Amino acid sequence: MHQSSPLQDENAAPVGMRYRTLGKTQLEVSVIGFGASPLGNVYANVDPAGCSRAVHFAIDQGINFFDVSPFYGLTLAESRLGQALEGRRKEVILATKCGRYGTDVFDFSSTHIREGLDASLKRLRTDYVDLLQVHDVEFGDVNQIIHETIPTMRRLQEEGKARYIGITGYPPQMLVKIMEAVPVDAVLSYCRYDLLCNDLDTVLVPSAERQGIGVINASALHMGILSDRHAPDWHPAPASVREAGGQAAEFCRIQGENLSELALQFCFEYSRVASTLVGMSDVEEVRRNLRAFYTLPNREVLREVTTMLAPVFNYRWASGR
Ligand code: NAD
């Protein structure tokens, strides 16, 4: 069953976008968020002009939440996003990160958090971010994050350089441990609530709800596995999970459906998170993902795909120390 989509008239103002409050903050984020890591050529080399058009098109369609990090493309994604947001900064809720600057480059010290944010602000062409997040806490020392990194971020908040602060990472248990030790405004995890995993719902969300912490669900396509394209070589999931994704994509194709759109529809129906981030870098991707946002999933195909993915459901890889 399909709902009518505001996308049908591309010149019309966005009328159907839904927004949710991120925890106890004053940030009203769009339920579909723009993941900007692909702007840094993380998945494939992308056209910078196409990235800019994608960002503008997303804003025009009511997407207001943009997430990036200095890690993505080793600062390239931030630079491209900053350029695209020139003149439109006030229309968006901008989140970036600190502490991770390369595949094996981490520094959660107070000095680097400060320097890192100043460098991010320059690239993003702004003097504040709406949300500053520690990037991938599992690679840091928990005590340092609790007693040094987060207090430094609170000072940056007092100085007006970040409106709110949060933490991100892969293992929900570690995120819970940190947010139960020190107050944060938001928490982001990835590949933990989608057609291949659900422990964001069982582990992270209950703790976040108790504390009023806003939750962001990232990588709704399981970093490219839930799509009809090949997942990148660096993807940490084993062959069995990639193959299951490929089979599900083929099954959807035969049914006249699209796995990515189905995977997104599944996530958009989950209301215990404020926003679901999907990585995008061209207008066509934004358009397809908005079409998924404005339509309901084919329940029968969804059921079949869920059954197909059951043997690899909740597979998790090791991440961090
Ligand atoms: P994702 O699961 O959103 O997949 C992105 C890939 O899917 C890209 O290659 C993109 O081009 C492709 N894609 C998008 N729409 C598609 C469609 N309709 N059909 C086919 N392919 C499509 O993974 P992601 O980009 O890594 O995650 C989303 C965002 O979440 C990131 O950009 C980032 O902002 C955030 N994130 C944060 C962390 C962290 O903080 N630790 C980790 C992962 C992701």
mmCIF file of C-alpha atoms and ligand atoms in Angstrom:
data_model
loop_
_atom_site.group_PDB
_atom_site.id
_atom_site.type_symbol
_atom_site.label_atom_id
_atom_site.label_comp_id
_atom_site.label_asym_id
_atom_site.label_seq_id
_atom_site.Cartn_x
_atom_site.Cartn_y
_atom_site.Cartn_z
ATOM 1 C CA MET A 1 0.000 0.000 0.000
ATOM 2 C CA HIS A 2 1.480 3.313 -1.014
ATOM 3 C CA GLN A 3 0.815 6.726 0.505
ATOM 4 C CA SER A 4 0.859 9.783 -1.736
ATOM 5 C CA SER A 5 4.288 11.347 -1.727
ATOM 6 C CA PRO A 6 5.160 15.047 -1.463
ATOM 7 C CA LEU A 7 7.966 14.158 -3.870
ATOM 8 C CA GLN A 8 5.442 13.973 -6.696
ATOM 9 C CA ASP A 9 5.603 17.730 -7.117
ATOM 10 C CA GLU A 10 9.248 18.635 -6.926
ATOM 11 C CA ASN A 11 8.576 22.369 -6.880
ATOM 12 C CA ALA A 12 6.279 22.141 -3.859
ATOM 13 C CA ALA A 13 7.533 23.022 -0.379
ATOM 14 C CA PRO A 14 8.205 19.936 1.766
ATOM 15 C CA VAL A 15 4.956 19.146 3.492
ATOM 16 C CA GLY A 16 5.360 15.581 4.685
ATOM 17 C CA MET A 17 8.720 15.389 6.412
ATOM 18 C CA ARG A 18 8.445 14.160 9.988
ATOM 19 C CA TYR A 19 10.654 15.451 12.800
ATOM 20 C CA ARG A 20 11.391 14.119 16.287
ATOM 21 C CA THR A 21 13.023 15.733 19.303
ATOM 22 C CA LEU A 22 16.484 14.368 20.019
ATOM 23 C CA GLY A 23 16.195 13.333 23.672
ATOM 24 C CA LYS A 24 15.998 16.350 25.977
ATOM 25 C CA THR A 25 17.665 18.711 23.513
ATOM 26 C CA GLN A 26 15.909 21.418 21.551
ATOM 27 C CA LEU A 27 16.921 19.745 18.291
ATOM 28 C CA GLU A 28 13.995 18.680 16.088
ATOM 29 C CA VAL A 29 15.680 16.307 13.669
ATOM 30 C CA SER A 30 14.190 14.856 10.503
ATOM 31 C CA VAL A 31 13.310 11.176 10.854
ATOM 32 C CA ILE A 32 15.480 10.516 7.793
ATOM 33 C CA GLY A 33 18.960 11.918 8.351
ATOM 34 C CA PHE A 34 21.672 12.603 5.780
ATOM 35 C CA GLY A 35 24.785 10.506 6.491
ATOM 36 C CA ALA A 36 27.633 12.430 4.911
ATOM 37 C CA SER A 37 30.404 9.823 5.031
ATOM 38 C CA PRO A 38 29.974 8.990 1.307
ATOM 39 C CA LEU A 39 30.925 12.626 0.561
ATOM 40 C CA GLY A 40 34.449 11.622 1.602
ATOM 41 C CA ASN A 41 34.721 8.902 -1.107
ATOM 42 C CA VAL A 42 34.346 6.292 1.643
ATOM 43 C CA TYR A 43 32.234 3.947 -0.491
ATOM 44 C CA ALA A 44 33.325 5.050 -3.952
ATOM 45 C CA ASN A 45 34.729 8.153 -5.614
ATOM 46 C CA VAL A 46 31.866 10.591 -5.913
ATOM 47 C CA ASP A 47 31.334 13.761 -7.921
ATOM 48 C CA PRO A 48 31.759 16.844 -5.672
ATOM 49 C CA ALA A 49 29.188 18.863 -7.630
ATOM 50 C CA GLY A 50 26.742 15.945 -7.336
ATOM 51 C CA CYS A 51 27.322 15.910 -3.551
ATOM 52 C CA SER A 52 26.444 19.586 -3.346
ATOM 53 C CA ARG A 53 23.293 19.080 -5.388
ATOM 54 C CA ALA A 54 22.334 16.129 -3.132
ATOM 55 C CA VAL A 55 22.757 18.256 0.002
ATOM 56 C CA HIS A 56 20.657 21.106 -1.445
ATOM 57 C CA PHE A 57 17.977 18.746 -2.725
ATOM 58 C CA ALA A 58 17.789 17.023 0.689
ATOM 59 C CA ILE A 59 17.358 20.382 2.465
ATOM 60 C CA ASP A 60 14.707 21.463 -0.054
ATOM 61 C CA GLN A 61 12.839 18.236 0.691
ATOM 62 C CA GLY A 62 12.860 18.845 4.460
ATOM 63 C CA ILE A 63 15.845 16.734 5.562
ATOM 64 C CA ASN A 64 17.507 18.886 8.211
ATOM 65 C CA PHE A 65 19.835 16.479 10.046
ATOM 66 C CA PHE A 66 23.365 16.055 8.659
ATOM 67 C CA ASP A 67 26.034 13.861 10.266
ATOM 68 C CA VAL A 68 29.728 13.925 9.381
ATOM 69 C CA SER A 69 33.173 13.373 10.933
ATOM 70 C CA PRO A 70 36.778 14.428 10.274
ATOM 71 C CA PHE A 71 37.467 10.688 9.840
ATOM 72 C CA TYR A 72 35.331 10.368 6.689
ATOM 73 C CA GLY A 73 37.697 10.631 3.744
ATOM 74 C CA LEU A 74 40.305 12.059 6.128
ATOM 75 C CA THR A 75 38.532 15.443 6.334
ATOM 76 C CA LEU A 76 37.216 15.408 2.732
ATOM 77 C CA ALA A 77 33.580 14.783 3.749
ATOM 78 C CA GLU A 78 33.611 17.721 6.180
ATOM 79 C CA SER A 79 35.154 20.012 3.561
ATOM 80 C CA ARG A 80 32.611 19.048 0.919
ATOM 81 C CA LEU A 81 29.701 19.320 3.342
ATOM 82 C CA GLY A 82 30.939 22.725 4.549
ATOM 83 C CA GLN A 83 31.131 23.958 0.974
ATOM 84 C CA ALA A 84 27.660 22.634 0.159
ATOM 85 C CA LEU A 85 26.189 24.255 3.277
ATOM 86 C CA GLU A 86 27.567 27.696 2.424
ATOM 87 C CA GLY A 87 24.577 30.045 2.772
ATOM 88 C CA ARG A 88 22.324 27.277 4.130
ATOM 89 C CA ARG A 89 23.959 26.534 7.475
ATOM 90 C CA LYS A 90 21.038 27.883 9.508
ATOM 91 C CA GLU A 91 18.588 25.514 7.795
ATOM 92 C CA VAL A 92 20.277 22.388 9.147
ATOM 93 C CA ILE A 93 21.141 20.584 12.343
ATOM 94 C CA LEU A 94 24.802 19.794 11.926
ATOM 95 C CA ALA A 95 26.544 16.969 13.779
ATOM 96 C CA THR A 96 30.229 16.149 13.615
ATOM 97 C CA LYS A 97 32.631 14.114 15.723
ATOM 98 C CA CYS A 98 35.954 14.190 17.491
ATOM 99 C CA GLY A 99 38.580 11.720 18.689
ATOM 100 C CA ARG A 100 38.876 9.615 15.524
ATOM 101 C CA TYR A 101 40.950 11.001 12.679
ATOM 102 C CA GLY A 102 41.943 7.885 10.646
ATOM 103 C CA THR A 103 41.473 4.113 10.511
ATOM 104 C CA ASP A 104 44.008 3.703 13.330
ATOM 105 C CA VAL A 105 44.328 7.313 14.419
ATOM 106 C CA PHE A 106 42.612 8.163 17.704
ATOM 107 C CA ASP A 107 43.202 10.881 20.243
ATOM 108 C CA PHE A 108 40.631 11.508 22.958
ATOM 109 C CA SER A 109 42.780 13.949 24.949
ATOM 110 C CA SER A 110 41.488 17.353 25.916
ATOM 111 C CA THR A 111 44.023 19.178 23.709
ATOM 112 C CA HIS A 112 43.115 17.189 20.623
ATOM 113 C CA ILE A 113 39.374 17.416 21.191
ATOM 114 C CA ARG A 114 39.701 21.218 21.250
ATOM 115 C CA GLU A 115 42.047 21.401 18.261
ATOM 116 C CA GLY A 116 39.965 18.814 16.385
ATOM 117 C CA LEU A 117 36.754 20.786 16.790
ATOM 118 C CA ASP A 118 38.389 24.066 15.733
ATOM 119 C CA ALA A 119 39.674 22.367 12.562
ATOM 120 C CA SER A 120 36.236 20.829 11.890
ATOM 121 C CA LEU A 121 34.539 24.219 12.298
ATOM 122 C CA LYS A 122 36.897 25.728 9.706
ATOM 123 C CA ARG A 123 36.169 22.946 7.216
ATOM 124 C CA LEU A 124 32.442 23.156 7.911
ATOM 125 C CA ARG A 125 32.569 26.977 7.498
ATOM 126 C CA THR A 126 30.672 27.641 10.693
ATOM 127 C CA ASP A 127 31.423 28.739 14.250
ATOM 128 C CA TYR A 128 29.367 26.079 16.025
ATOM 129 C CA VAL A 129 27.992 22.588 15.523
ATOM 130 C CA ASP A 130 24.631 21.482 16.870
ATOM 131 C CA LEU A 131 25.998 18.155 18.060
ATOM 132 C CA LEU A 132 29.589 17.165 18.824
ATOM 133 C CA GLN A 133 30.082 13.425 19.316
ATOM 134 C CA VAL A 134 33.011 11.304 20.495
ATOM 135 C CA HIS A 135 33.717 9.105 17.482
ATOM 136 C CA ASP A 136 33.876 5.355 18.197
ATOM 137 C CA VAL A 137 34.331 5.196 21.956
ATOM 138 C CA GLU A 138 35.353 1.527 21.851
ATOM 139 C CA PHE A 139 38.768 2.556 20.532
ATOM 140 C CA GLY A 140 39.447 4.760 23.525
ATOM 141 C CA ASP A 141 40.163 4.307 27.187
ATOM 142 C CA VAL A 142 36.792 4.392 28.990
ATOM 143 C CA ASN A 143 38.197 6.306 31.946
ATOM 144 C CA GLN A 144 39.731 8.950 29.709
ATOM 145 C CA ILE A 145 36.467 9.360 27.807
ATOM 146 C CA ILE A 146 34.468 9.725 31.027
ATOM 147 C CA HIS A 147 36.890 11.936 32.959
ATOM 148 C CA GLU A 148 38.664 13.945 30.233
ATOM 149 C CA THR A 149 36.979 13.809 26.803
ATOM 150 C CA ILE A 150 33.369 14.415 27.788
ATOM 151 C CA PRO A 151 34.161 17.131 30.385
ATOM 152 C CA THR A 152 36.195 18.930 27.683
ATOM 153 C CA MET A 153 33.226 18.707 25.330
ATOM 154 C CA ARG A 154 30.972 20.182 28.036
ATOM 155 C CA ARG A 155 33.366 23.130 28.273
ATOM 156 C CA LEU A 156 33.218 23.535 24.485
ATOM 157 C CA GLN A 157 29.441 23.545 24.850
ATOM 158 C CA GLU A 158 29.675 26.327 27.474
ATOM 159 C CA GLU A 159 31.914 28.250 25.073
ATOM 160 C CA GLY A 160 29.209 28.020 22.394
ATOM 161 C CA LYS A 161 31.129 25.863 19.926
ATOM 162 C CA ALA A 162 28.754 22.893 20.290
ATOM 163 C CA ARG A 163 25.107 23.116 21.278
ATOM 164 C CA TYR A 164 24.950 19.514 22.535
ATOM 165 C CA ILE A 165 27.282 16.573 22.980
ATOM 166 C CA GLY A 166 27.045 12.846 22.361
ATOM 167 C CA ILE A 167 28.897 9.576 21.940
ATOM 168 C CA THR A 168 29.065 7.113 19.063
ATOM 169 C CA GLY A 169 30.309 3.572 18.565
ATOM 170 C CA TYR A 170 29.521 0.019 17.510
ATOM 171 C CA PRO A 171 29.108 -2.025 20.747
ATOM 172 C CA PRO A 172 25.920 -0.905 22.550
ATOM 173 C CA GLN A 173 27.138 -2.270 25.893
ATOM 174 C CA MET A 174 30.126 0.076 25.883
ATOM 175 C CA LEU A 175 27.944 3.061 24.982
ATOM 176 C CA VAL A 176 25.602 2.169 27.845
ATOM 177 C CA LYS A 177 28.523 1.909 30.261
ATOM 178 C CA ILE A 178 29.724 5.408 29.361
ATOM 179 C CA MET A 179 26.335 7.114 29.322
ATOM 180 C CA GLU A 180 25.448 5.610 32.676
ATOM 181 C CA ALA A 181 28.694 7.036 34.116
ATOM 182 C CA VAL A 182 28.533 10.543 32.673
ATOM 183 C CA PRO A 183 25.581 12.494 31.265
ATOM 184 C CA VAL A 184 25.450 13.009 27.494
ATOM 185 C CA ASP A 185 22.707 14.432 25.278
ATOM 186 C CA ALA A 186 22.747 11.915 22.425
ATOM 187 C CA VAL A 187 24.038 8.483 21.493
ATOM 188 C CA LEU A 188 24.616 7.028 18.021
ATOM 189 C CA SER A 189 25.236 3.434 17.064
ATOM 190 C CA TYR A 190 25.469 1.847 13.631
ATOM 191 C CA CYS A 191 24.497 -1.488 12.054
ATOM 192 C CA ARG A 192 22.613 -2.300 15.278
ATOM 193 C CA TYR A 193 19.042 -1.800 14.156
ATOM 194 C CA ASP A 194 18.160 -2.832 10.647
ATOM 195 C CA LEU A 195 17.162 -6.010 8.798
ATOM 196 C CA LEU A 196 20.359 -7.688 10.070
ATOM 197 C CA CYS A 197 20.535 -6.720 13.730
ATOM 198 C CA ASN A 198 18.372 -5.435 16.584
ATOM 199 C CA ASP A 199 20.411 -5.015 19.761
ATOM 200 C CA LEU A 200 20.152 -1.231 19.561
ATOM 201 C CA ASP A 201 16.531 -1.857 20.549
ATOM 202 C CA THR A 202 17.208 -4.416 23.249
ATOM 203 C CA VAL A 203 20.391 -2.997 24.826
ATOM 204 C CA LEU A 204 20.912 0.672 23.995
ATOM 205 C CA VAL A 205 17.423 2.174 23.740
ATOM 206 C CA PRO A 206 16.119 1.031 27.173
ATOM 207 C CA SER A 207 19.017 2.740 28.938
ATOM 208 C CA ALA A 208 18.787 5.855 26.742
ATOM 209 C CA GLU A 209 15.039 6.160 27.365
ATOM 210 C CA ARG A 210 15.517 5.902 31.130
ATOM 211 C CA GLN A 211 17.889 8.867 30.963
ATOM 212 C CA GLY A 212 16.172 10.897 28.239
ATOM 213 C CA ILE A 213 19.153 10.578 25.902
ATOM 214 C CA GLY A 214 18.371 10.990 22.195
ATOM 215 C CA VAL A 215 19.185 7.968 20.028
ATOM 216 C CA ILE A 216 20.433 8.073 16.431
ATOM 217 C CA ASN A 217 20.344 4.927 14.321
ATOM 218 C CA ALA A 218 23.108 4.933 11.709
ATOM 219 C CA SER A 219 23.847 2.770 8.665
ATOM 220 C CA ALA A 220 20.329 1.592 7.929
ATOM 221 C CA LEU A 221 21.722 -0.300 4.909
ATOM 222 C CA HIS A 222 24.254 -2.104 7.108
ATOM 223 C CA MET A 223 27.009 -0.052 5.427
ATOM 224 C CA GLY A 224 25.933 -1.089 1.966
ATOM 225 C CA ILE A 225 25.161 -4.807 2.490
ATOM 226 C CA LEU A 226 21.405 -4.241 2.285
ATOM 227 C CA SER A 227 21.554 -2.973 -1.273
ATOM 228 C CA ASP A 228 21.869 -4.189 -4.816
ATOM 229 C CA ARG A 229 25.449 -2.890 -4.966
ATOM 230 C CA HIS A 230 28.549 -4.606 -3.626
ATOM 231 C CA ALA A 231 29.515 -3.711 -0.072
ATOM 232 C CA PRO A 232 32.961 -2.037 0.105
ATOM 233 C CA ASP A 233 36.097 -4.203 0.577
ATOM 234 C CA TRP A 234 36.734 -2.713 4.019
ATOM 235 C CA HIS A 235 33.349 -3.938 5.311
ATOM 236 C CA PRO A 236 33.971 -5.971 8.511
ATOM 237 C CA ALA A 237 31.087 -8.456 8.038
ATOM 238 C CA PRO A 238 32.022 -11.999 6.951
ATOM 239 C CA ALA A 239 31.190 -13.497 3.546
ATOM 240 C CA SER A 240 28.084 -15.266 4.922
ATOM 241 C CA VAL A 241 26.435 -11.932 5.841
ATOM 242 C CA ARG A 242 27.389 -10.287 2.519
ATOM 243 C CA GLU A 243 26.074 -13.289 0.601
ATOM 244 C CA ALA A 244 22.797 -13.257 2.529
ATOM 245 C CA GLY A 245 22.416 -9.569 1.619
ATOM 246 C CA GLY A 246 23.107 -10.353 -2.049
ATOM 247 C CA GLN A 247 20.501 -13.138 -2.063
ATOM 248 C CA ALA A 248 17.932 -10.882 -0.417
ATOM 249 C CA ALA A 249 18.640 -8.158 -3.001
ATOM 250 C CA GLU A 250 18.149 -10.653 -5.832
ATOM 251 C CA PHE A 251 14.920 -11.956 -4.268
ATOM 252 C CA CYS A 252 13.567 -8.395 -3.985
ATOM 253 C CA ARG A 253 14.502 -7.675 -7.591
ATOM 254 C CA ILE A 254 12.527 -10.723 -8.756
ATOM 255 C CA GLN A 255 9.545 -9.516 -6.698
ATOM 256 C CA GLY A 256 9.734 -6.085 -8.322
ATOM 257 C CA GLU A 257 10.951 -4.545 -5.054
ATOM 258 C CA ASN A 258 14.218 -2.973 -3.973
ATOM 259 C CA LEU A 259 16.108 -4.224 -0.907
ATOM 260 C CA SER A 260 17.520 -0.808 0.062
ATOM 261 C CA GLU A 261 14.110 0.816 0.023
ATOM 262 C CA LEU A 262 12.619 -2.076 1.996
ATOM 263 C CA ALA A 263 15.470 -1.913 4.533
ATOM 264 C CA LEU A 264 14.925 1.826 4.962
ATOM 265 C CA GLN A 265 11.153 1.483 5.302
ATOM 266 C CA PHE A 266 11.767 -1.072 8.046
ATOM 267 C CA CYS A 267 13.961 1.423 9.943
ATOM 268 C CA PHE A 268 11.699 4.435 9.405
ATOM 269 C CA GLU A 269 8.871 2.577 11.164
ATOM 270 C CA TYR A 270 10.999 2.298 14.313
ATOM 271 C CA SER A 271 9.908 5.212 16.493
ATOM 272 C CA ARG A 272 12.220 4.728 19.493
ATOM 273 C CA VAL A 273 15.024 6.591 17.689
ATOM 274 C CA ALA A 274 14.962 10.268 16.747
ATOM 275 C CA SER A 275 16.574 9.824 13.340
ATOM 276 C CA THR A 276 17.835 7.104 11.023
ATOM 277 C CA LEU A 277 20.938 8.079 9.087
ATOM 278 C CA VAL A 278 21.516 6.819 5.582
ATOM 279 C CA GLY A 279 24.652 7.622 3.626
ATOM 280 C CA MET A 280 23.938 9.548 0.418
ATOM 281 C CA SER A 281 25.974 11.432 -2.152
ATOM 282 C CA ASP A 282 23.801 12.118 -5.186
ATOM 283 C CA VAL A 283 20.339 13.465 -5.919
ATOM 284 C CA GLU A 284 19.045 10.163 -7.248
ATOM 285 C CA GLU A 285 19.926 8.396 -3.980
ATOM 286 C CA VAL A 286 18.211 11.094 -1.937
ATOM 287 C CA ARG A 287 15.166 10.852 -4.194
ATOM 288 C CA ARG A 288 14.996 7.034 -3.872
ATOM 289 C CA ASN A 289 15.398 7.152 -0.128
ATOM 290 C CA LEU A 290 12.729 9.811 0.240
ATOM 291 C CA ARG A 291 10.431 7.683 -1.892
ATOM 292 C CA ALA A 292 11.057 4.858 0.586
ATOM 293 C CA PHE A 293 10.343 7.279 3.429
ATOM 294 C CA TYR A 294 6.959 8.243 1.984
ATOM 295 C CA THR A 295 5.788 4.703 1.233
ATOM 296 C CA LEU A 296 4.999 1.664 3.337
ATOM 297 C CA PRO A 297 6.911 -1.600 2.916
ATOM 298 C CA ASN A 298 5.494 -4.533 0.997
ATOM 299 C CA ARG A 299 4.733 -6.629 4.116
ATOM 300 C CA GLU A 300 4.833 -9.966 2.354
ATOM 301 C CA VAL A 301 8.241 -9.375 0.771
ATOM 302 C CA LEU A 302 9.489 -7.943 4.072
ATOM 303 C CA ARG A 303 8.428 -11.124 5.861
ATOM 304 C CA GLU A 304 10.183 -13.296 3.292
ATOM 305 C CA VAL A 305 13.364 -11.223 3.444
ATOM 306 C CA THR A 306 13.372 -11.384 7.251
ATOM 307 C CA THR A 307 13.157 -15.178 7.026
ATOM 308 C CA MET A 308 15.973 -15.290 4.464
ATOM 309 C CA LEU A 309 18.246 -13.180 6.680
ATOM 310 C CA ALA A 310 17.423 -15.087 9.903
ATOM 311 C CA PRO A 311 20.497 -17.412 9.744
ATOM 312 C CA VAL A 312 22.854 -14.411 9.893
ATOM 313 C CA PHE A 313 20.670 -12.148 12.036
ATOM 314 C CA ASN A 314 22.490 -10.460 14.929
ATOM 315 C CA TYR A 315 25.933 -11.453 13.694
ATOM 316 C CA ARG A 316 28.358 -8.910 15.223
ATOM 317 C CA TRP A 317 32.017 -8.339 14.427
ATOM 318 C CA ALA A 318 34.720 -7.264 16.850
ATOM 319 C CA SER A 319 35.395 -3.527 17.025
ATOM 320 C CA GLY A 320 37.757 -1.539 19.212
ATOM 321 C CA ARG A 321 40.317 -2.468 21.826
HETATM 322 P P1 NAD B 1 24.629 3.056 5.036
HETATM 323 O O1 NAD B 1 24.167 1.786 5.613
HETATM 324 O O2 NAD B 1 23.750 4.242 5.124
HETATM 325 O O3 NAD B 1 25.045 2.763 3.517
HETATM 326 C C1 NAD B 1 25.610 3.756 2.712
HETATM 327 C C2 NAD B 1 25.868 3.165 1.333
HETATM 328 O O4 NAD B 1 24.616 2.837 0.719
HETATM 329 C C3 NAD B 1 26.548 4.175 0.406
HETATM 330 O O5 NAD B 1 27.387 3.476 -0.484
HETATM 331 C C4 NAD B 1 25.386 4.766 -0.339
HETATM 332 O O6 NAD B 1 25.796 5.266 -1.605
HETATM 333 C C5 NAD B 1 24.481 3.559 -0.505
HETATM 334 N N1 NAD B 1 23.067 3.891 -0.701
HETATM 335 C C6 NAD B 1 22.339 4.881 -0.134
HETATM 336 N N2 NAD B 1 21.075 4.848 -0.573
HETATM 337 C C7 NAD B 1 20.999 3.804 -1.436
HETATM 338 C C8 NAD B 1 19.954 3.238 -2.205
HETATM 339 N N3 NAD B 1 18.726 3.754 -2.187
HETATM 340 N N4 NAD B 1 20.224 2.159 -2.966
HETATM 341 C C9 NAD B 1 21.448 1.607 -2.993
HETATM 342 N N5 NAD B 1 22.497 2.093 -2.279
HETATM 343 C C10 NAD B 1 22.264 3.182 -1.517
HETATM 344 O O7 NAD B 1 26.048 3.365 5.723
HETATM 345 P P2 NAD B 1 26.778 4.692 6.201
HETATM 346 O O8 NAD B 1 26.785 5.769 5.175
HETATM 347 O O9 NAD B 1 28.085 4.252 6.717
HETATM 348 O O10 NAD B 1 25.899 5.155 7.449
HETATM 349 C C11 NAD B 1 25.065 6.285 7.410
HETATM 350 C C12 NAD B 1 25.691 7.434 8.167
HETATM 351 O O11 NAD B 1 25.698 7.145 9.564
HETATM 352 C C13 NAD B 1 27.155 7.722 7.820
HETATM 353 O O12 NAD B 1 27.257 8.431 6.611
HETATM 354 C C14 NAD B 1 27.576 8.471 9.053
HETATM 355 O O13 NAD B 1 27.119 9.805 8.983
HETATM 356 C C15 NAD B 1 26.839 7.740 10.168
HETATM 357 N N6 NAD B 1 27.668 6.681 10.802
HETATM 358 C C16 NAD B 1 28.305 6.975 11.971
HETATM 359 C C17 NAD B 1 29.124 6.038 12.567
HETATM 360 C C18 NAD B 1 29.855 6.392 13.840
HETATM 361 O O14 NAD B 1 29.700 7.483 14.319
HETATM 362 N N7 NAD B 1 30.624 5.503 14.420
HETATM 363 C C19 NAD B 1 29.286 4.777 11.999
HETATM 364 C C20 NAD B 1 28.605 4.488 10.832
HETATM 365 C C21 NAD B 1 27.782 5.448 10.242
#
